Amino acid sequence: MQAFRKAVEAGDLDAAVALLAEDVVFTSPVVFKPYTGKPVTGAILRAVAGVFEDFRYVREINDAGGRDHALVFTARVGDREIEGCDFLHVGDDGLIDEFTVMVRPLSGAQALAAAMGAQFERIARDAREHSA
């Protein structure tokens, strides 16, 4: 999904969040239970933008029907290098209704989990503020 990729690469998180469906389901690489809703998913995106360093998309894979997209990225969390992929599904309305992130290696996922865990209160507050 070019619009999402361009928004993230430009650091325009408001534009990226605008592409999410109200009932988007976000599946984290480090939490078992998915998060549902645009406010919490937007809050997670804003938090991870502060956690990832040297983030860049390196490849985009799209299905022929245009509904499923994989955006492969690299980043760093502290001294850990991460490779990952954002899997996006676009609904009938053209908005992202499923957003799944996977990362490797395990040490990178652990560093990401710790860094995002430290952001938990901020994420919860941001989600509340954006759900009003």
Backbone as ProteinMPNN parsed JSONL, in Angstrom:
{"seq_chain_A": "MQAFRKAVEAGDLDAAVALLAEDVVFTSPVVFKPYTGKPVTGAILRAVAGVFEDFRYVREINDAGGRDHALVFTARVGDREIEGCDFLHVGDDGLIDEFTVMVRPLSGAQALAAAMGAQFERIARDAREHSA", "coords_chain_A": {"N_chain_A": [[0.853, -1.17, 0.0], [0.983, 1.837, -1.16], [0.306, 4.479, -0.255], [0.257, 4.312, 2.574], [2.865, 3.439, 3.065], [4.355, 5.632, 2.042], [3.47, 7.671, 3.764], [4.421, 6.773, 6.274], [7.176, 6.674, 5.744], [7.644, 9.37, 5.349], [7.285, 10.274, 7.85], [4.807, 11.13, 8.563], [2.612, 10.49, 10.593], [-0.045, 11.018, 11.19], [-1.265, 10.961, 8.68], [-0.803, 8.288, 8.047], [-2.298, 6.982, 10.038], [-4.815, 7.854, 9.311], [-5.419, 6.17, 7.262], [-6.32, 3.877, 8.379], [-8.934, 1.594, 9.147], [-11.827, 2.127, 11.218], [-12.329, -0.097, 12.819], [-9.972, -1.556, 12.755], [-7.802, -4.345, 13.118], [-5.057, -4.942, 14.983], [-2.179, -6.836, 15.118], [0.365, -7.578, 17.157], [3.932, -8.195, 17.175], [4.841, -9.012, 19.611], [2.92, -9.364, 21.545], [0.329, -11.466, 22.635], [-2.535, -11.22, 22.38], [-4.597, -9.664, 19.97], [-4.996, -6.143, 19.188], [-7.82, -4.038, 18.917], [-9.189, -1.524, 16.939], [-8.983, 1.847, 15.762], [-8.011, 4.032, 17.423], [-6.248, 2.811, 19.406], [-4.484, 1.406, 17.751], [-3.376, 3.482, 16.264], [-2.092, 4.831, 18.371], [-0.179, 2.928, 19.066], [1.334, 2.889, 16.702], [2.356, 5.514, 16.748], [3.924, 5.359, 19.063], [5.782, 3.328, 18.441], [7.162, 4.552, 16.411], [8.761, 6.257, 17.81], [10.385, 4.483, 19.099], [11.684, 2.817, 17.238], [14.734, 3.083, 15.496], [16.495, 4.335, 12.688], [14.64, 3.348, 10.851], [13.433, 1.836, 7.911], [11.661, 1.061, 4.942], [12.298, -1.693, 2.868], [11.342, -3.275, 0.886], [8.422, -4.006, -1.026], [5.573, -5.989, -1.274], [2.863, -7.005, -3.136], [-0.42, -8.363, -3.567], [-2.099, -9.651, -6.478], [-4.749, -8.835, -6.541], [-4.778, -6.54, -5.068], [-5.484, -6.28, -2.398], [-3.984, -7.325, -0.308], [-0.922, -6.678, 1.29], [2.588, -6.607, 1.789], [5.023, -5.098, 3.62], [8.289, -4.916, 3.842], [10.731, -4.305, 6.29], [13.61, -2.702, 7.827], [15.168, -1.948, 10.933], [16.323, -0.476, 14.018], [16.54, -1.161, 17.465], [17.752, 0.212, 20.165], [20.78, -1.388, 20.554], [20.139, -3.462, 18.91], [19.581, -4.973, 15.823], [16.845, -5.169, 13.621], [14.783, -7.056, 11.496], [11.81, -6.935, 9.706], [8.258, -7.216, 8.963], [5.413, -5.585, 7.807], [2.242, -6.647, 7.511], [-0.482, -5.933, 5.648], [-3.977, -5.681, 5.245], [-6.492, -4.637, 3.09], [-9.714, -3.359, 3.299], [-13.059, -3.378, 1.796], [-13.669, -0.697, 1.704], [-11.304, 0.535, 1.162], [-9.633, 1.059, 3.241], [-7.212, 0.149, 5.774], [-7.824, -2.803, 7.338], [-6.784, -4.935, 8.659], [-3.769, -5.428, 10.341], [-0.756, -6.693, 10.707], [2.245, -7.327, 12.368], [5.454, -8.678, 12.072], [8.595, -9.65, 13.406], [12.146, -10.244, 13.42], [15.464, -10.906, 14.564], [14.957, -13.104, 17.431], [16.22, -11.792, 19.599], [15.987, -9.152, 18.791], [13.207, -8.875, 18.754], [12.723, -9.184, 21.467], [14.015, -6.909, 22.482], [12.414, -4.975, 21.296], [9.954, -5.571, 22.534], [10.551, -4.911, 25.201], [11.139, -2.158, 24.961], [8.707, -1.158, 23.968], [7.018, -1.925, 26.011], [7.811, -0.18, 27.989], [6.573, 2.04, 27.065], [3.924, 1.739, 27.58], [2.012, 3.099, 29.297], [1.908, 5.613, 28.077], [0.95, 4.9, 25.545], [-1.598, 3.917, 26.222], [-2.773, 6.28, 27.26], [-2.629, 7.956, 24.985], [-4.297, 6.516, 23.238], [-6.75, 6.732, 24.565], [-7.135, 9.516, 24.399], [-7.422, 9.856, 21.651], [-9.725, 8.476, 21.124], [-11.872, 9.867, 21.785]], "CA_chain_A": [[0.0, 0.0, 0.0], [1.891, 2.967, -1.358], [-0.049, 5.656, 0.559], [0.703, 4.046, 3.934], [4.33, 3.423, 3.045], [4.845, 7.004, 1.867], [3.176, 8.422, 4.985], [5.356, 6.328, 7.309], [8.519, 7.1, 5.359], [7.708, 10.825, 5.509], [7.072, 10.602, 9.256], [3.473, 11.716, 8.695], [1.829, 9.439, 11.235], [-1.472, 11.342, 11.066], [-1.706, 10.453, 7.374], [-0.8, 6.822, 8.132], [-3.436, 6.59, 10.871], [-6.033, 8.147, 8.541], [-5.648, 5.048, 6.344], [-6.805, 2.736, 9.159], [-10.373, 1.461, 9.384], [-12.18, 2.336, 12.629], [-12.282, -1.38, 13.524], [-8.751, -2.257, 12.377], [-7.264, -5.31, 14.077], [-3.601, -4.877, 14.973], [-1.537, -7.968, 15.761], [1.735, -7.218, 17.514], [4.873, -9.324, 17.19], [5.296, -9.332, 20.968], [1.78, -9.515, 22.441], [-0.505, -12.549, 22.122], [-3.883, -10.798, 22.028], [-4.647, -8.524, 19.049], [-5.646, -4.9, 19.591], [-8.853, -3.676, 17.955], [-9.613, -0.138, 16.895], [-8.091, 2.867, 15.221], [-7.286, 4.799, 18.436], [-5.132, 2.084, 20.005], [-3.506, 1.101, 16.705], [-2.668, 4.741, 16.012], [-1.212, 5.078, 19.514], [0.947, 1.995, 18.934], [2.179, 3.376, 15.604], [3.083, 6.705, 17.195], [4.935, 4.928, 20.029], [6.854, 2.565, 17.795], [7.959, 5.504, 15.636], [9.752, 6.781, 18.727], [11.231, 3.383, 19.565], [12.529, 2.377, 16.131], [15.732, 3.982, 14.946], [16.952, 3.96, 11.34], [13.572, 2.576, 10.206], [13.211, 2.045, 6.473], [11.094, -0.041, 4.172], [13.268, -2.148, 1.873], [10.659, -4.0, -0.195], [6.966, -4.054, -0.933], [5.007, -7.115, -2.018], [1.414, -6.815, -3.228], [-1.123, -9.41, -4.306], [-2.662, -9.199, -7.748], [-6.044, -8.211, -6.294], [-4.584, -5.262, -4.422], [-6.043, -6.234, -1.038], [-2.979, -7.746, 0.657], [0.368, -6.038, 1.057], [3.652, -6.891, 2.752], [6.049, -4.066, 3.581], [9.452, -5.439, 4.547], [11.501, -3.183, 6.824], [14.717, -2.876, 8.758], [15.206, -0.91, 11.959], [17.158, -0.78, 15.156], [16.042, -0.819, 18.795], [18.994, 0.198, 20.931], [21.876, -1.982, 19.78], [19.615, -4.642, 18.204], [19.074, -4.827, 14.468], [15.588, -5.881, 13.416], [14.15, -7.19, 10.191], [10.407, -7.195, 9.972], [7.306, -7.069, 7.876], [4.054, -5.15, 8.08], [1.263, -7.287, 6.633], [-1.678, -5.099, 5.64], [-5.126, -6.079, 4.432], [-7.352, -3.491, 2.813], [-11.121, -3.718, 3.185], [-13.821, -2.875, 0.65], [-13.681, 0.768, 1.727], [-9.976, 1.023, 0.834], [-8.885, 1.315, 4.466], [-6.523, -1.004, 6.344], [-8.653, -3.409, 8.376], [-5.935, -5.897, 9.368], [-2.393, -4.943, 10.362], [0.029, -7.655, 11.472], [3.683, -7.072, 12.307], [6.346, -9.758, 12.492], [9.993, -9.227, 13.432], [13.19, -11.194, 13.759], [15.572, -12.153, 15.305], [14.35, -13.129, 18.758], [16.81, -10.746, 20.44], [15.382, -7.899, 18.35], [11.82, -8.879, 19.23], [12.776, -8.96, 22.908], [14.344, -5.493, 22.677], [11.209, -4.236, 20.923], [8.962, -5.792, 23.589], [10.946, -4.126, 26.376], [10.999, -0.735, 24.647], [7.281, -0.834, 23.856], [6.456, -2.081, 27.347], [8.095, 1.066, 28.7], [5.678, 3.054, 26.497], [2.545, 1.283, 27.765], [1.137, 4.156, 29.846], [1.766, 6.635, 27.036], [0.08, 4.331, 24.507], [-2.959, 3.887, 26.764], [-3.234, 7.665, 27.33], [-2.816, 8.412, 23.604], [-5.481, 5.834, 22.7], [-7.925, 7.365, 25.185], [-7.27, 10.874, 23.861], [-7.847, 9.8, 20.255], [-11.001, 7.789, 20.968], [-12.94, 10.827, 22.131]], "C_chain_A": [[0.896, 1.229, 0.0], [1.573, 4.16, -0.454], [0.431, 5.476, 1.992], [2.223, 4.097, 3.998], [4.881, 4.84, 2.952], [4.615, 7.837, 3.122], [4.175, 8.057, 6.089], [6.76, 6.826, 6.982], [8.706, 8.603, 5.519], [7.57, 11.244, 6.971], [5.731, 11.259, 9.52], [2.529, 10.665, 9.277], [0.339, 9.738, 11.212], [-2.028, 10.822, 9.752], [-1.758, 8.929, 7.385], [-2.016, 6.34, 8.915], [-4.752, 6.835, 10.132], [-6.381, 7.016, 7.582], [-6.156, 3.793, 7.052], [-8.321, 2.758, 9.264], [-10.638, 1.661, 10.873], [-12.048, 1.054, 13.441], [-11.057, -2.217, 13.154], [-8.315, -3.193, 13.503], [-5.749, -5.316, 13.906], [-3.041, -6.049, 15.756], [-0.056, -7.65, 15.913], [2.657, -8.429, 17.434], [5.223, -9.787, 18.598], [4.167, -9.486, 21.983], [0.829, -10.536, 21.823], [-1.846, -12.053, 21.598], [-3.854, -9.6, 21.067], [-5.334, -7.311, 19.693], [-6.658, -4.543, 18.513], [-9.177, -2.196, 18.082], [-8.531, 0.813, 16.423], [-7.351, 3.644, 16.317], [-6.08, 4.066, 19.019], [-4.073, 1.744, 18.961], [-2.701, 2.348, 16.353], [-1.684, 5.055, 17.127], [0.02, 4.17, 19.458], [1.885, 2.463, 17.833], [2.996, 4.586, 16.029], [4.193, 6.325, 18.185], [6.096, 4.212, 19.36], [7.728, 3.48, 16.934], [9.035, 6.136, 16.515], [10.737, 5.739, 19.217], [12.189, 2.92, 18.471], [13.507, 3.479, 15.746], [16.129, 3.446, 13.574], [15.929, 3.089, 10.607], [13.545, 2.888, 8.714], [12.581, 0.802, 5.866], [12.093, -0.397, 3.085], [12.615, -2.887, 0.713], [9.169, -3.967, 0.061], [6.468, -5.179, -1.828], [3.494, -6.953, -1.984], [0.784, -7.978, -3.975], [-1.765, -8.806, -5.552], [-3.989, -8.472, -7.561], [-5.959, -6.878, -5.577], [-5.109, -5.159, -3.002], [-5.014, -6.567, 0.039], [-1.61, -7.206, 0.27], [1.333, -6.453, 2.156], [4.73, -5.834, 2.551], [7.197, -4.532, 4.467], [10.296, -4.256, 5.018], [12.712, -3.645, 7.618], [14.663, -1.711, 9.744], [16.185, -1.345, 13.03], [16.408, -0.361, 16.413], [17.253, -0.928, 19.704], [20.111, -0.35, 20.067], [21.444, -3.21, 18.984], [19.081, -4.279, 16.827], [17.83, -5.685, 14.314], [15.267, -5.93, 11.938], [12.7, -7.517, 10.482], [9.545, -6.999, 8.752], [5.974, -6.6, 8.441], [3.155, -5.814, 7.051], [-0.033, -6.494, 6.753], [-2.751, -5.719, 4.765], [-6.036, -4.879, 4.314], [-8.78, -3.987, 2.605], [-11.776, -3.115, 1.953], [-13.815, -1.357, 0.561], [-12.318, 1.38, 1.414], [-9.113, 1.331, 2.045], [-8.281, 0.024, 5.014], [-7.371, -1.558, 7.479], [-7.929, -4.513, 9.148], [-4.498, -5.439, 9.222], [-1.618, -5.874, 11.286], [1.503, -7.352, 11.275], [4.419, -8.308, 12.793], [7.77, -9.23, 12.431], [10.898, -10.394, 13.788], [14.468, -10.434, 13.941], [14.923, -12.031, 16.681], [14.914, -12.018, 19.641], [16.276, -9.367, 20.061], [13.942, -7.779, 18.819], [11.776, -8.624, 20.732], [13.098, -7.499, 23.226], [13.131, -4.624, 22.347], [10.146, -4.36, 22.009], [9.288, -4.949, 24.822], [10.74, -2.636, 26.127], [9.534, -0.322, 24.564], [6.592, -0.977, 25.202], [6.663, -0.822, 28.177], [7.19, 2.199, 28.228], [4.211, 2.787, 26.814], [1.616, 2.383, 28.273], [0.885, 5.242, 28.811], [0.824, 6.155, 25.932], [-1.367, 4.355, 24.988], [-3.556, 5.303, 26.819], [-3.539, 8.218, 25.926], [-4.066, 7.798, 22.999], [-6.751, 6.437, 23.267], [-8.195, 8.744, 24.591], [-7.81, 10.861, 22.43], [-9.168, 9.048, 20.047], [-12.167, 8.708, 21.288], [-13.436, 11.585, 20.923]], "O_chain_A": [[1.481, 1.602, 1.017], [2.494, 4.791, 0.065], [0.969, 6.419, 2.573], [2.794, 4.728, 4.888], [5.782, 5.206, 3.708], [5.478, 8.627, 3.505], [4.71, 8.94, 6.76], [7.454, 7.343, 7.858], [9.814, 9.061, 5.797], [7.718, 12.421, 7.3], [5.529, 11.873, 10.568], [1.754, 10.037, 8.557], [-0.471, 8.811, 11.213], [-3.142, 10.3, 9.712], [-2.661, 8.339, 6.793], [-2.688, 5.395, 8.501], [-5.708, 6.083, 10.321], [-7.524, 6.914, 7.137], [-6.395, 2.768, 6.413], [-8.921, 3.817, 9.448], [-9.765, 1.394, 11.699], [-11.695, 1.1, 14.619], [-11.097, -3.445, 13.231], [-8.444, -2.869, 14.684], [-5.227, -5.646, 12.842], [-3.384, -6.241, 16.923], [0.67, -7.479, 14.933], [2.211, -9.563, 17.607], [5.837, -10.841, 18.766], [4.43, -9.715, 23.164], [0.552, -10.482, 20.625], [-2.255, -12.42, 20.496], [-3.154, -8.621, 21.33], [-6.139, -7.447, 20.615], [-6.389, -4.723, 17.325], [-9.407, -1.682, 19.177], [-7.339, 0.608, 16.653], [-6.157, 3.898, 16.161], [-4.998, 4.645, 19.115], [-2.88, 1.791, 19.261], [-1.486, 2.276, 16.167], [-0.565, 5.496, 16.864], [1.13, 4.603, 19.768], [3.103, 2.438, 18.007], [4.182, 4.683, 15.715], [5.278, 6.904, 18.15], [7.258, 4.464, 19.678], [8.913, 3.205, 16.749], [10.1, 6.51, 16.022], [11.815, 6.083, 19.702], [13.363, 2.661, 18.735], [13.147, 4.654, 15.68], [16.098, 2.238, 13.339], [16.299, 2.202, 9.839], [13.622, 4.047, 8.306], [12.91, -0.331, 6.215], [12.67, 0.487, 2.452], [13.245, -3.107, -0.322], [8.714, -3.91, 1.204], [6.881, -5.307, -2.98], [2.91, -6.783, -0.913], [1.378, -8.519, -4.907], [-1.945, -7.592, -5.647], [-4.319, -7.582, -8.345], [-6.953, -6.159, -5.484], [-5.175, -4.06, -2.45], [-5.159, -6.135, 1.183], [-1.195, -7.261, -0.888], [0.94, -6.629, 3.309], [5.28, -5.688, 1.459], [7.085, -4.539, 5.693], [10.55, -3.323, 4.257], [12.823, -4.803, 8.019], [14.172, -0.63, 9.421], [16.787, -2.417, 12.964], [15.727, 0.664, 16.429], [17.728, -2.028, 19.984], [20.365, 0.158, 18.974], [22.287, -3.923, 18.44], [18.239, -3.392, 16.685], [17.775, -6.804, 14.824], [15.46, -4.951, 11.217], [12.397, -8.285, 11.395], [10.02, -6.667, 7.667], [5.473, -7.147, 9.424], [3.292, -5.57, 5.853], [-0.61, -6.397, 7.836], [-2.467, -6.22, 3.677], [-6.319, -4.191, 5.295], [-9.022, -4.915, 1.833], [-11.127, -2.426, 1.166], [-13.94, -0.794, -0.527], [-12.178, 2.603, 1.4], [-7.989, 1.81, 1.902], [-8.786, -1.066, 4.745], [-7.612, -0.869, 8.471], [-8.417, -4.97, 10.182], [-4.052, -5.102, 8.125], [-1.801, -5.846, 12.503], [1.958, -7.144, 10.151], [4.05, -8.91, 13.802], [8.122, -8.466, 11.532], [10.47, -11.388, 14.374], [14.527, -9.304, 13.454], [14.405, -10.975, 17.042], [14.158, -11.367, 20.361], [16.128, -8.505, 20.926], [13.507, -6.705, 19.235], [10.886, -7.925, 21.217], [12.514, -6.92, 24.142], [12.857, -3.647, 23.043], [9.506, -3.372, 22.368], [8.396, -4.343, 25.415], [10.221, -1.929, 26.991], [9.163, 0.751, 25.04], [5.668, -0.221, 25.504], [5.801, -0.441, 28.969], [7.053, 3.209, 28.918], [3.34, 3.532, 26.363], [0.532, 2.571, 27.721], [-0.236, 5.736, 28.687], [-0.005, 6.923, 25.443], [-2.262, 4.764, 24.248], [-4.718, 5.497, 26.462], [-4.567, 8.86, 25.71], [-4.821, 8.488, 22.315], [-7.724, 6.635, 22.54], [-9.342, 9.096, 24.314], [-8.566, 11.752, 22.042], [-9.675, 8.987, 18.927], [-13.325, 8.347, 21.076], [-14.328, 12.425, 21.045]]}, "name": "protein", "num_of_chains": 1, "seq": "MQAFRKAVEAGDLDAAVALLAEDVVFTSPVVFKPYTGKPVTGAILRAVAGVFEDFRYVREINDAGGRDHALVFTARVGDREIEGCDFLHVGDDGLIDEFTVMVRPLSGAQALAAAMGAQFERIARDAREHSA"}
